[in-house]
Structure formats: C-alpha cells, structure tokens
Short mmCIF file of C-alpha atoms and ligand atoms in Angstrom, two decimals:
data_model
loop_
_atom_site.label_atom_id
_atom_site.label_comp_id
_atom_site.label_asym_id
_atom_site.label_seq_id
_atom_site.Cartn_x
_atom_site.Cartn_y
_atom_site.Cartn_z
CA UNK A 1 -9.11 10.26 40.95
CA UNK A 2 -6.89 7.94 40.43
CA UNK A 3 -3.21 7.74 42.43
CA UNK A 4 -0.24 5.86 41.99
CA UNK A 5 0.70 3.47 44.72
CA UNK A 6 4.23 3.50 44.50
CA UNK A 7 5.98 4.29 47.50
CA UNK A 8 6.50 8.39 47.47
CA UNK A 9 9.75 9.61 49.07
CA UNK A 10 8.98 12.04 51.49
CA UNK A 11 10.74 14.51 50.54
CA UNK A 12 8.89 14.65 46.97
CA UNK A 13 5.49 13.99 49.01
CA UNK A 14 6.24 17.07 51.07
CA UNK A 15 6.26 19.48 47.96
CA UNK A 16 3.27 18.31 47.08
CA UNK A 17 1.88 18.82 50.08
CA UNK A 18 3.34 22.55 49.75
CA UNK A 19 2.08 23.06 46.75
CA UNK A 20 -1.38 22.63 48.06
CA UNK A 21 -0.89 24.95 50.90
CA UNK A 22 -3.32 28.04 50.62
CA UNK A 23 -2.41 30.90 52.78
CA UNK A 24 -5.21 31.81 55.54
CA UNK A 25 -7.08 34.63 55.95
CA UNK A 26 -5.77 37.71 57.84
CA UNK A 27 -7.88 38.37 60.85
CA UNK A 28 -6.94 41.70 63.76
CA UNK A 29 -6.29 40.96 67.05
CA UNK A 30 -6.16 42.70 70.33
CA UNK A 31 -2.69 42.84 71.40
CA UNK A 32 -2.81 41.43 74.62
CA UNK A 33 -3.94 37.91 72.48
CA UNK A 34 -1.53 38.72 69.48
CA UNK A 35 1.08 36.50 71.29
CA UNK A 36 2.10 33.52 69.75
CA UNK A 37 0.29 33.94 66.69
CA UNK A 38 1.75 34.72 63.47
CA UNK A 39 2.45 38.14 62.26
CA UNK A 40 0.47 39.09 58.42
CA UNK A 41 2.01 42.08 57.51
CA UNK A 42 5.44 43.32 58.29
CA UNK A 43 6.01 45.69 61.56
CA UNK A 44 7.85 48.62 59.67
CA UNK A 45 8.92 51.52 62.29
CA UNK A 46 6.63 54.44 61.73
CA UNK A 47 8.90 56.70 63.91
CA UNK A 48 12.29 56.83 65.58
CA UNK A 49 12.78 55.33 69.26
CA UNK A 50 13.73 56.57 71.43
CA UNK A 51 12.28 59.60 70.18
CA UNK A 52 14.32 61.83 72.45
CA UNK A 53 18.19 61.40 73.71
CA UNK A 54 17.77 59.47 76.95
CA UNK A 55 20.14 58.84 80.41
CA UNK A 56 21.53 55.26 80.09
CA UNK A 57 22.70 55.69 83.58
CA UNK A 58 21.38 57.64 86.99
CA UNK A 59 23.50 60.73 87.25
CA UNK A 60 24.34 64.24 86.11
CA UNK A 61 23.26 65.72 82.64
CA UNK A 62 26.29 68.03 81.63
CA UNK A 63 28.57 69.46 78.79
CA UNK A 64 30.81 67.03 77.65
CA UNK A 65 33.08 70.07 76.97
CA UNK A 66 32.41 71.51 80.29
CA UNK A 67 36.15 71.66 82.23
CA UNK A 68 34.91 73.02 85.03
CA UNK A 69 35.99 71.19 88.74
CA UNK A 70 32.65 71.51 90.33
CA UNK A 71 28.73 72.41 88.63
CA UNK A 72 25.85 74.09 90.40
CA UNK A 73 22.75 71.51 90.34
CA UNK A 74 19.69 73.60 88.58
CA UNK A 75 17.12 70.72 88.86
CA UNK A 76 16.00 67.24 88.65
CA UNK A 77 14.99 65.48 85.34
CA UNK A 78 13.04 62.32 86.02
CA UNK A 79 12.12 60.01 83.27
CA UNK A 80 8.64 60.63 81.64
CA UNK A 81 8.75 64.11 82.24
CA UNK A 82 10.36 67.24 80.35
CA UNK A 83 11.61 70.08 82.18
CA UNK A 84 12.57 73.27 80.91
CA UNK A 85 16.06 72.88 82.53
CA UNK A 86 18.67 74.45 80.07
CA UNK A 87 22.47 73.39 81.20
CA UNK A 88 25.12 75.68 80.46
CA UNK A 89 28.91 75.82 81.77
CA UNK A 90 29.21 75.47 85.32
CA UNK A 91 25.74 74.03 85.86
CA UNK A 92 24.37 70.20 85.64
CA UNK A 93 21.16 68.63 86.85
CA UNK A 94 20.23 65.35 88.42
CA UNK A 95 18.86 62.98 85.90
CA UNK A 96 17.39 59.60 85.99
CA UNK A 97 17.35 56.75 83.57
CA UNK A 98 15.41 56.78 81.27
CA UNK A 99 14.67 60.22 80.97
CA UNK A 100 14.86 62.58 78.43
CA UNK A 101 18.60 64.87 78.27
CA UNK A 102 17.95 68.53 79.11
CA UNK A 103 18.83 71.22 76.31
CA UNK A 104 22.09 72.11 76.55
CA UNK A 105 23.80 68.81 77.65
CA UNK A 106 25.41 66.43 76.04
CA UNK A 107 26.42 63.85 78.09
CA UNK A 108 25.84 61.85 81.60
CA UNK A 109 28.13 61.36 84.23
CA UNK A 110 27.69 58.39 86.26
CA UNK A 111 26.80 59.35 89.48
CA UNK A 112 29.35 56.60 91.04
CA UNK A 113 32.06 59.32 89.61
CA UNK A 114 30.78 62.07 91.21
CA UNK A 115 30.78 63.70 94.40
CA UNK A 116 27.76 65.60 96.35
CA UNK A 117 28.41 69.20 97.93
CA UNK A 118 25.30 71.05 99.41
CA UNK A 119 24.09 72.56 96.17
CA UNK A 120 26.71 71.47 93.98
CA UNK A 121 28.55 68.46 92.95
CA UNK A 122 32.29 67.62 92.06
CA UNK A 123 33.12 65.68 88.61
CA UNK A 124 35.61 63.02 89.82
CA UNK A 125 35.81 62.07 85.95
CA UNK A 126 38.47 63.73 84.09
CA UNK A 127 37.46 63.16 80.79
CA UNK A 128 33.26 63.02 79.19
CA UNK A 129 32.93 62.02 75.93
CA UNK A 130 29.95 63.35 74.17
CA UNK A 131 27.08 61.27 73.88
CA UNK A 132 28.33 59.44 77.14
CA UNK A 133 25.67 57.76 78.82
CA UNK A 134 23.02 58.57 76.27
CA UNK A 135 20.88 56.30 73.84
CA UNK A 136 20.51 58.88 70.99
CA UNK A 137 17.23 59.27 68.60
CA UNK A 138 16.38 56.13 67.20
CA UNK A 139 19.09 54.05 68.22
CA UNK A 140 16.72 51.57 68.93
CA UNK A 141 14.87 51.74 65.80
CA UNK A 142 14.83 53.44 62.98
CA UNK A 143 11.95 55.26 61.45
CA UNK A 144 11.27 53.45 58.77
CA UNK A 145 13.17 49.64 59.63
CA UNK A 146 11.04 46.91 58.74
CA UNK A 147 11.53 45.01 62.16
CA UNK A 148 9.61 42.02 61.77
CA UNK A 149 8.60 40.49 58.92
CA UNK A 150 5.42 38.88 57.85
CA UNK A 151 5.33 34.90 58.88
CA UNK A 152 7.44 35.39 61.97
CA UNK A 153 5.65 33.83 65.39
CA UNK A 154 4.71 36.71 67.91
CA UNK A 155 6.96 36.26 70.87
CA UNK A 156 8.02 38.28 73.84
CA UNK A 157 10.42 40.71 71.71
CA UNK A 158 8.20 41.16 68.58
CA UNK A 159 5.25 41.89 70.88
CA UNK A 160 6.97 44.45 73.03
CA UNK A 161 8.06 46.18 69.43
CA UNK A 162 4.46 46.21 68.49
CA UNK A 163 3.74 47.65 71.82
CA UNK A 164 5.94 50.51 72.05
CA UNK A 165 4.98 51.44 68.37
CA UNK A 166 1.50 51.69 69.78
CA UNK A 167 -0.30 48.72 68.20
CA UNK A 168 -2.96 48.03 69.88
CA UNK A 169 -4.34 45.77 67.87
CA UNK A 170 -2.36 43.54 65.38
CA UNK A 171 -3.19 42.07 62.02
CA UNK A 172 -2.05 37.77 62.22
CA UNK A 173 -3.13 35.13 59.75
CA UNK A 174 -6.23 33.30 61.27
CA UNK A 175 -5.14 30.19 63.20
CA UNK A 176 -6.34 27.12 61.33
CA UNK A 177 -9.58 24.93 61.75
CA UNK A 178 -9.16 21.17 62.09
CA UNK A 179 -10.71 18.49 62.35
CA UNK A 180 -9.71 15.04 64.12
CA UNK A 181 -11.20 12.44 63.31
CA UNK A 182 -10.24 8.58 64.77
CA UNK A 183 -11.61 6.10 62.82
CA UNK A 184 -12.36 2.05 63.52
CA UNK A 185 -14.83 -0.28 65.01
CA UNK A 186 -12.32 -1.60 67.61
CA UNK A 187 -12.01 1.86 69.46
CA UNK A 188 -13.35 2.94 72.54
CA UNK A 189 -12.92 6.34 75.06
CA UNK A 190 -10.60 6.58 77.33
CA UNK A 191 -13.25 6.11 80.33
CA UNK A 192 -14.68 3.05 78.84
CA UNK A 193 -13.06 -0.37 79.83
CA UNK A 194 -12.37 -2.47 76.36
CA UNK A 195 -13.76 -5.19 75.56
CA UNK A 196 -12.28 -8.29 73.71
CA UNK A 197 -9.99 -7.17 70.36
CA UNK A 198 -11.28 -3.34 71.75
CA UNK A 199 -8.60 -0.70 72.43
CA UNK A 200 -8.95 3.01 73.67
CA UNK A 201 -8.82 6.05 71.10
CA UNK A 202 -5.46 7.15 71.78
CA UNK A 203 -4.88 8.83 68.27
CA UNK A 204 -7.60 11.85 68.59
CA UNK A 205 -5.48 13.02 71.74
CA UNK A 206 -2.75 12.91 70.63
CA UNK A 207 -3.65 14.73 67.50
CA UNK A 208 -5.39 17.40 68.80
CA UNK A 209 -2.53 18.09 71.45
CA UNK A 210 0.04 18.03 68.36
CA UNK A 211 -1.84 20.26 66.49
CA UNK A 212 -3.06 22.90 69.04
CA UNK A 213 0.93 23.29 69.68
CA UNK A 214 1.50 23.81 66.37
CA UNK A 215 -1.07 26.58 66.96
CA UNK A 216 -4.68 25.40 65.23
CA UNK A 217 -7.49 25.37 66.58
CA UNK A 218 -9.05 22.09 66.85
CA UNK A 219 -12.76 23.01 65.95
CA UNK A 220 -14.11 19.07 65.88
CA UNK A 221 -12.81 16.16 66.81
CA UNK A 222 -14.27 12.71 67.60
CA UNK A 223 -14.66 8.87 66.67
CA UNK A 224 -16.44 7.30 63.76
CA UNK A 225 -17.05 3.50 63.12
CA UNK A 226 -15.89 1.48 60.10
CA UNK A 227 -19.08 2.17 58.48
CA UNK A 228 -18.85 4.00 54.55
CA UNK A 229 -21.85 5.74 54.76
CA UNK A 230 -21.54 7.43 58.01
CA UNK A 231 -17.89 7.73 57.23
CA UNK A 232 -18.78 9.52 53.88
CA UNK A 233 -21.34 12.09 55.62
CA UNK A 234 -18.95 13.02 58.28
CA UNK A 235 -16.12 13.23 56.29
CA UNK A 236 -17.60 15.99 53.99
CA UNK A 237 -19.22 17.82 56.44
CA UNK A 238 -15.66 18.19 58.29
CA UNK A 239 -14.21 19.30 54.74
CA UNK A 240 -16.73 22.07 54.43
CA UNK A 241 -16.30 22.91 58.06
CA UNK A 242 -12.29 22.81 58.03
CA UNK A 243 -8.92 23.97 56.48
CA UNK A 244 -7.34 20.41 57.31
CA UNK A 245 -9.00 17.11 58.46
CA UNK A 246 -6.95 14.76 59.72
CA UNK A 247 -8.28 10.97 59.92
CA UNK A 248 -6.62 8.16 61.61
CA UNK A 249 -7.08 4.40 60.92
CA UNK A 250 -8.86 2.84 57.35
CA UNK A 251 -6.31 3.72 55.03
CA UNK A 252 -4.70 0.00 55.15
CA UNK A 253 -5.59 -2.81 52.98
CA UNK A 254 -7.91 -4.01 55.18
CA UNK A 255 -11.42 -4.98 54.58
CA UNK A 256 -12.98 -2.26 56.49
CA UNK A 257 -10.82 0.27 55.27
CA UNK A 258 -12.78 2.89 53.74
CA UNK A 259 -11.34 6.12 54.16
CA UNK A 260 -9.06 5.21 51.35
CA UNK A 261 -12.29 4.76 49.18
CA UNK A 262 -14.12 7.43 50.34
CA UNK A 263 -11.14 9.86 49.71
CA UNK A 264 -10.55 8.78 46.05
CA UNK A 265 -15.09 9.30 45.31
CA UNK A 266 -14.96 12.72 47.19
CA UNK A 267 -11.77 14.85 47.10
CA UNK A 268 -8.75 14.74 44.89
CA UNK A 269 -5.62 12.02 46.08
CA UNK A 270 -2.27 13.59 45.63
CA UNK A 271 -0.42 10.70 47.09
CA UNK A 272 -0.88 7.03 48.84
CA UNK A 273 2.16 5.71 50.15
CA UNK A 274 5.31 6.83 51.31
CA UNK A 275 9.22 5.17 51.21
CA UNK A 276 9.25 5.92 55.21
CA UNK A 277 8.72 4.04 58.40
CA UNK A 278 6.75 3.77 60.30
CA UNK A 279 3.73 5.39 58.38
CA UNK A 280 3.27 3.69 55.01
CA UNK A 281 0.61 4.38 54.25
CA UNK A 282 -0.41 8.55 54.33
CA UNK A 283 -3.45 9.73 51.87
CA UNK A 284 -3.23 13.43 51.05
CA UNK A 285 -6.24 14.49 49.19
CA UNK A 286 -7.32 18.34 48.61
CA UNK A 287 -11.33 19.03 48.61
CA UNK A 288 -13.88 21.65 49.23
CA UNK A 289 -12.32 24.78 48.73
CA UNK A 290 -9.32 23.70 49.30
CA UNK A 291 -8.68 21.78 52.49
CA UNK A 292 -6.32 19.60 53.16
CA UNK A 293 -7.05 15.88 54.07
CA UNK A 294 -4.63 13.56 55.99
CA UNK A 295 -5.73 10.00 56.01
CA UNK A 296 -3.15 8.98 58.59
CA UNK A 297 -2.44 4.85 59.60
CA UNK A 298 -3.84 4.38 62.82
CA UNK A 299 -0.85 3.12 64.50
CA UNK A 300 -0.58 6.27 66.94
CA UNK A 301 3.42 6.56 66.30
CA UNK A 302 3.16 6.52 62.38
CA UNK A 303 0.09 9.21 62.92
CA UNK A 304 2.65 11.61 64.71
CA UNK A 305 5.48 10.84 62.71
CA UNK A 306 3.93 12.06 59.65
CA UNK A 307 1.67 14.70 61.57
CA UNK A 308 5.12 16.33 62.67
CA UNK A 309 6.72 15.82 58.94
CA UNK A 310 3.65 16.84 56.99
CA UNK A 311 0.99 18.11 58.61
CA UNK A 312 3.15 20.62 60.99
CA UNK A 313 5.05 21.72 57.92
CA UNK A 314 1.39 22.32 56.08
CA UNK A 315 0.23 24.66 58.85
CA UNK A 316 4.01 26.98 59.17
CA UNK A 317 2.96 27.21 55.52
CA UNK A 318 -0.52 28.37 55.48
CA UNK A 319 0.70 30.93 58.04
CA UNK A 320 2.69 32.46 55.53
CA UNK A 321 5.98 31.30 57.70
CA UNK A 322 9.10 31.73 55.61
CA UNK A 323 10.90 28.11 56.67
CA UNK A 324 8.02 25.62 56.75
CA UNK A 325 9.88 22.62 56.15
CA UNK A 326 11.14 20.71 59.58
CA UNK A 327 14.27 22.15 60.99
CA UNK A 328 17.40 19.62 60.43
CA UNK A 329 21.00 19.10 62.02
CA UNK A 330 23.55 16.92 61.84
CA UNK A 331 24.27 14.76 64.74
CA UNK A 332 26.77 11.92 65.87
CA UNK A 333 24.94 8.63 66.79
CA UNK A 334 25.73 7.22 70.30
CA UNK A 335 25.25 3.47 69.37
CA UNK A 336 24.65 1.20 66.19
CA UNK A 337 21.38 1.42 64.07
CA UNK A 338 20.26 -1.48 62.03
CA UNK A 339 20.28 -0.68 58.29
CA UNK A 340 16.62 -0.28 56.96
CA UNK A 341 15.16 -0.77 53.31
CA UNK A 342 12.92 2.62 54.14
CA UNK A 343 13.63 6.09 55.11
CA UNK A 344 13.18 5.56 58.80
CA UNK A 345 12.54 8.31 61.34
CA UNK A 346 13.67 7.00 64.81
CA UNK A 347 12.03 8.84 67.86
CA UNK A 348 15.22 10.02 69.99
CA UNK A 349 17.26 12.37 71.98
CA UNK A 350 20.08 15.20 70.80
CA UNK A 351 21.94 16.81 73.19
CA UNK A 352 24.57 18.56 72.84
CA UNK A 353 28.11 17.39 74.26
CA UNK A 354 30.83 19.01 75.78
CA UNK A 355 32.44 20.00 72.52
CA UNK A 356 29.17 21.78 71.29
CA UNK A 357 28.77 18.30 69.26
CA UNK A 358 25.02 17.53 68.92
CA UNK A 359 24.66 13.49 70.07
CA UNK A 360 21.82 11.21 69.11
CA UNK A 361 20.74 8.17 70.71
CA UNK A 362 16.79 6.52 70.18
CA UNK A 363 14.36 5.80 72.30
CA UNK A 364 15.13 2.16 72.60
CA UNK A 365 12.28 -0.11 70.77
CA UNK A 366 11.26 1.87 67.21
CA UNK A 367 7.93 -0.77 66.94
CA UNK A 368 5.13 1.72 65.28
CA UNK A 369 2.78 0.74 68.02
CA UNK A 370 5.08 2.18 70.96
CA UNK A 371 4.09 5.25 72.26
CA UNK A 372 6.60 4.98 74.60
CA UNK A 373 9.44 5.77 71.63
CA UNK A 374 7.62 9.33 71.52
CA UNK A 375 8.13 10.05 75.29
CA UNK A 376 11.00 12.32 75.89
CA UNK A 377 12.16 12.61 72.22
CA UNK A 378 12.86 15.78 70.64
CA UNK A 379 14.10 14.34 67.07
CA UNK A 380 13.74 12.34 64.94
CA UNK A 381 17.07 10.52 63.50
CA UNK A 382 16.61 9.92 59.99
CA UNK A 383 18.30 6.99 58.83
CA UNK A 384 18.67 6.62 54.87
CA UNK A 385 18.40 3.12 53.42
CA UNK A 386 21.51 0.51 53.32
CA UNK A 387 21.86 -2.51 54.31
CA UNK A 388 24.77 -1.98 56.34
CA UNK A 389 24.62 -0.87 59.92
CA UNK A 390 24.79 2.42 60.80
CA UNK A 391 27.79 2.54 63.40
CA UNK A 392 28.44 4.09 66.94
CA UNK A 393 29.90 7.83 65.83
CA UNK A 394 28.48 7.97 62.49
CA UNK A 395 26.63 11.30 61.95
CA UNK A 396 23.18 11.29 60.54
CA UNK A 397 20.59 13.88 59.67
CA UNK A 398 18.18 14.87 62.43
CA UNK A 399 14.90 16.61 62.31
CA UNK A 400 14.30 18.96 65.79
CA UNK A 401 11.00 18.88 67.08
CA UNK A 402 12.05 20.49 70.44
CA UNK A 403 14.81 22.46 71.89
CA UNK A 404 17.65 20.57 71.94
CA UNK A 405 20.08 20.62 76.10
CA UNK A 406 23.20 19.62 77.48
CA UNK A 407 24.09 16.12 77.57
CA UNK A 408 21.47 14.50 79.91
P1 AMP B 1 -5.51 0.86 60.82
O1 AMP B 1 -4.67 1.92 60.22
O2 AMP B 1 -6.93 1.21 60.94
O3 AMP B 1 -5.30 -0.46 60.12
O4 AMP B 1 -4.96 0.68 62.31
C1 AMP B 1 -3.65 0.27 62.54
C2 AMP B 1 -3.44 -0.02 64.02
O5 AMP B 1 -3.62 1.17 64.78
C3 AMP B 1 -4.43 -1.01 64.62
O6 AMP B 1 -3.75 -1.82 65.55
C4 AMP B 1 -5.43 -0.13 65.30
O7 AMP B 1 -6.09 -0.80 66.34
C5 AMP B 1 -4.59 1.00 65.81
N1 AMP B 1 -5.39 2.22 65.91
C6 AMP B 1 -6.22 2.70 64.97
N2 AMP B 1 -6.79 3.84 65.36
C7 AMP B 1 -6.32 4.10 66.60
C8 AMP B 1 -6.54 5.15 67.54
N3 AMP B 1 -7.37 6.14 67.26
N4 AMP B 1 -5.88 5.10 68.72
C9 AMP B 1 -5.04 4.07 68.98
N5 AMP B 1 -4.78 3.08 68.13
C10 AMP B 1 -5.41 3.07 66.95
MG1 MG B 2 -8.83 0.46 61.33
#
C-alpha cells in the first residue's frame, strides 16, 4: 500500500489515527477491581438516596413547629436502624447521624444548642426551621440521574456511587492488549554488558511502563534482530495476538530498516512521516482485524513523544473516553526558545505562579537521544515553526501529561 512521504502535521496524522480507533469490547468486573478502569455504560440512579430523611447532625429529632421550652426524650434513634418512635408536641428523641428521622419530626436540633435534664432536655434554640439538620430523599441523587457517563475513568467518587447503588459487579470496556516490540541488531538487555557499537534496550521499558499507565495491558513484549524474515513472522503473529503493536527502531532510511517494508507487504500504511521533532519518522498501519501498528524511531525520546501524542490518545479512544485528544493550556515561557523549522514538542515543566499564571521552562538539552529531557517533565511545550526566537514571557501552547504544582 502505497503512502505518501511528505511530512504529515500532527494534528492531521492524529485524525487519522482516530479514525482508525475501534472501540473495545465490554467485559464485567467485580467491583473491588472496577477501579481505574473505564466505565461502558452510563451509571443512571435506579432509586433515590438517601432513601429516607436522615440527621446531618448528632442531636434531637423534633417539630420544627414545636414552641414548647423543654421536650420529654421517648427514645434513641441510631443510624441503620428504624424505630417505631412517633414524636409529637412536647416530646423529642436522641438521634444520631446518619440515621433515619422518626415519624412525626421534622427537624434536628444540634445537640450543642441544647441542654440535658434527667429525662428531658431544654431547646436553647429559639427558632427550627423545618428540614433543619436533615438530608431529605434523594438529595444526593436522584432516581433516575444519569451520574456517570460512559468513557469516564473509575475513580474513588464514581466507584463509591456504584457501590452504594449496589453494583457489585460493573460493566468497563476491556483494557487493551499490546504488544512491544524493540527492534535492532545493536541492542542488548539491561543485565548484559554491551559490546562495541552495542547499547541496552531501553525503549521496551519504557514503553511498556507508558502504556500500562495509560491502562493496557502489555500482553508481549520483547527484542527482535534486524532480520526481515523473523521480523515478518513476529510481527504478524503480534497483530493477530494484539489491539496495538508498537515497534521501535527500523523505520529510518537505513539499510537494515525493515519494519518500514514489512509494514507496507502486510498491513495497510496510513502515514510515514510527521512535521514534528523529535520523531520523524512514525508508521501507522491498521492490520488483522483491525489493530493498530506504531512503527516508532528508536531514539527512546521520539518513541515517547509520539507514544504520549498518538498512541495515548488511540487508547482514551478505544475506551470510548469522550476527550481523547491530549489535554492543552496556555503557558508563559520562562526563558528564550530557538525558532524551529518543525513542530517541536520540548519535554518541560508548568507550574503554576503566584498569580494562578501557568509557567513553562524545558528540561535543558531537547537532543532526541536524552532521556534525561523526559525526567521530571509533565508537558510538553509546543513550539510552532518561525524562524524567530521565541522570547522570555511569550505564551505558548502546552500539552499536560501530569498534574501540573506550585512554582517549584
Ligand atoms: P533506528 O530508529 O533504528 O534508526 O534507531 C535510532 C536510534 O535509536 C539509534 O541510535 C538506536 O541505537 C537507538 N535505539 C533503537 N532502538 C532502541 C531501544 N530499544 N532502546 C534504546 N535505544 C534504541
Ligand atoms: Mg535500528
């Protein structure tokens, strides 16, 4: 299949890339491990909560009405109980919070305004308002709410929703399968000492951490040689085995480079090349029933550049996630940036200043071999082409990766 060479803007590259996107399978879940995953059908209230008028406060359940100086105590209403405890003029009874108002009140008086006598108590406040102190029927939810919709990630809120609507098992889209796959000949493991020209695999790591906190599940991963045939084998098998497989290294012009060629015989190419730096080169390609491919350059920086841009934005969107696309800002640039004939994504740091003003600064050397400009950066400053410098207070587009804190 044949695909154009010229240099794809990203942004155009990332539709494509969306446009690929199949949703995943819906799988059920206990929900003790629902957390984290992603939601496949939208949590609609099936009743009211609370489902009874509860105390908001420890104290007395009365009639808001109720004038009288003093009320006999007829009982004790503790949460998670019901007792038959009817209040009428003159009369009140201890309640708790959380627990359900006894018939015939309509309010609670804080116990810090009252006053204990033997069997009765003294109301030291003059005036109750009805409905004091009470969370009425479904003032938490509403039977009938949709309360979280389908897409959104499972955190500590939506699963205590799911929990007190009695879910104990929740239906979330089926965390993707990848694949990782390093290739080159000059690549060894991280326990081996290299030999001349020889570095260590640095990429699958990497990779696999990126995408496991993006929430797949890294099914394969390993290291292939610059050799087509084997290359061939093991890239299909990963297709058939895989919703995306991610390669690194071979996609350069390079003699040895073969996933390029191997791509273009077995799957459809969407796209080559990119207008960005680093990363170049990036071969998307669609095969099998539908997995995605990422031919990634090897250099580990331009891998996670365009794992976080493309790859991270592929997997929101197979999740059925409503706002796939990375999350940008505005920010003011703490020093000068040499203009650049690419789109250039510098690793760096926004914080956010005094004023509330997010700041960016980079991570000091942007070479695409530095790891080091990864460490500690939660953004990516994306600085358009000119050939002017970019100035000390300019403001420029970021991309968040991570939360963003005060000025460090
Ligand atoms: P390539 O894209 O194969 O031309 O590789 C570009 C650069 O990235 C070369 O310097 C490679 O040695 C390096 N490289 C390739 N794969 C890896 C990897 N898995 N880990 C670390 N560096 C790599
Ligand atoms: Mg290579």
């Amino acid at each position: 299949m044949p695909a154009d060479e010229r240099l794809l803007h990203p942004d155009e590259a990332l539709k494509i890339v969306l446009s690929q996107v199949r949703r995943l399978p819906v799988e059920t879940v206990p929900l003790a491990e629902a957390g984290g995953r992603i939601l496949a059908a939208d949590l609609i209230a099936d009743q009211d909560l609370p489902p009874f008028p509860a105390a908001t406060m420890d104290g007395f359940a009365v009639i808001a009405s109720d004038v009288s100086p003093w009320r006999e105590i007829i009982g004790d209403q503790f949460a998670g109980t019901m007792e038959g405890i009817e209040i009428t003029p003159g009369t009140t009874a201890r309640i708790m919070t959380g627990a359900p108002l006894p018939h015939g009140a309509d309010a609670v008086v804080q116990v810090e305004h009252t006053e204990l006598r033997e069997d009765h108590v003294v109301i030291h406040q003059e005036i109750v308002a009805e409905g004091e102190n009470l969370r009425p029927v479904g003032s938490d939810l509403r039977k009938g709410d949709v309360l979280v919709s389908a897409g959104s990630r499972i955190g500590p809120a939506e699963i205590g929703l799911l929990a007190s609507l009695g879910h104990a098992e929740v239906e979330v889209y089926r965390r993707p399968r990848f694949s990782i796959l390093s290739t080159g000949d000059e690549l060894v493991e991280p326990d081996q000492v290299p030999g001349p020209g020889q570095i260590r695999d640095s990429n699958r790591f990497s990779l696999t951490v990126a995408a496991e906190a993006a929430g797949a599940e890294v099914v394969w991963s390993g290291h292939a040689p610059d050799d087509e045939t084997a290359l061939r084998e093991l890239i299909l098998k990963r297709i058939a085995e895989s919703d995306v497989v991610i390669t690194s290294g071979g996609v350069s012009m390079g003699d040895k480079d073969f996933v390029k060629a191997i791509l273009n015989e077995i799957a459809t190419v969407h796209f080559r090349r990119l207008f960005m730096k680093p990363g170049k080169p990036l071969n998307f390609a669609t095969a099998g029933d539908g997995t995605l491919v990422f031919g990634l350059p090897g250099n580990p920086v331009s891998a996670l550049v365009e794992f976080e841009i493309f790859i991270r934005t592929a997997l929101r969107a197979m999740t059925g996630q409503q706002h796939p696309e990375p999350a940008t800002a505005s920010a003011i640039l703490e020093h000068w940036v040499a203009g650049t004939d690419r789109i250039e994504y510098q690793r760096g740091i926004v914080s956010v200043d005094e004023a509330g003003q997010l700041r960016a600064r980079n991570t000091g050397s942007q070479a695409s071999a530095r790891l080091m400009s990864l460490v500690g950066a939660n953004a990516f400053l994306v600085i358009q082409p000119r050939e002017a410098a970019y100035e000390a207070g300019e403001r420029v587009p970021v991309i968040l990766l991570q939360p963003v804190s005060s000025e460090r």
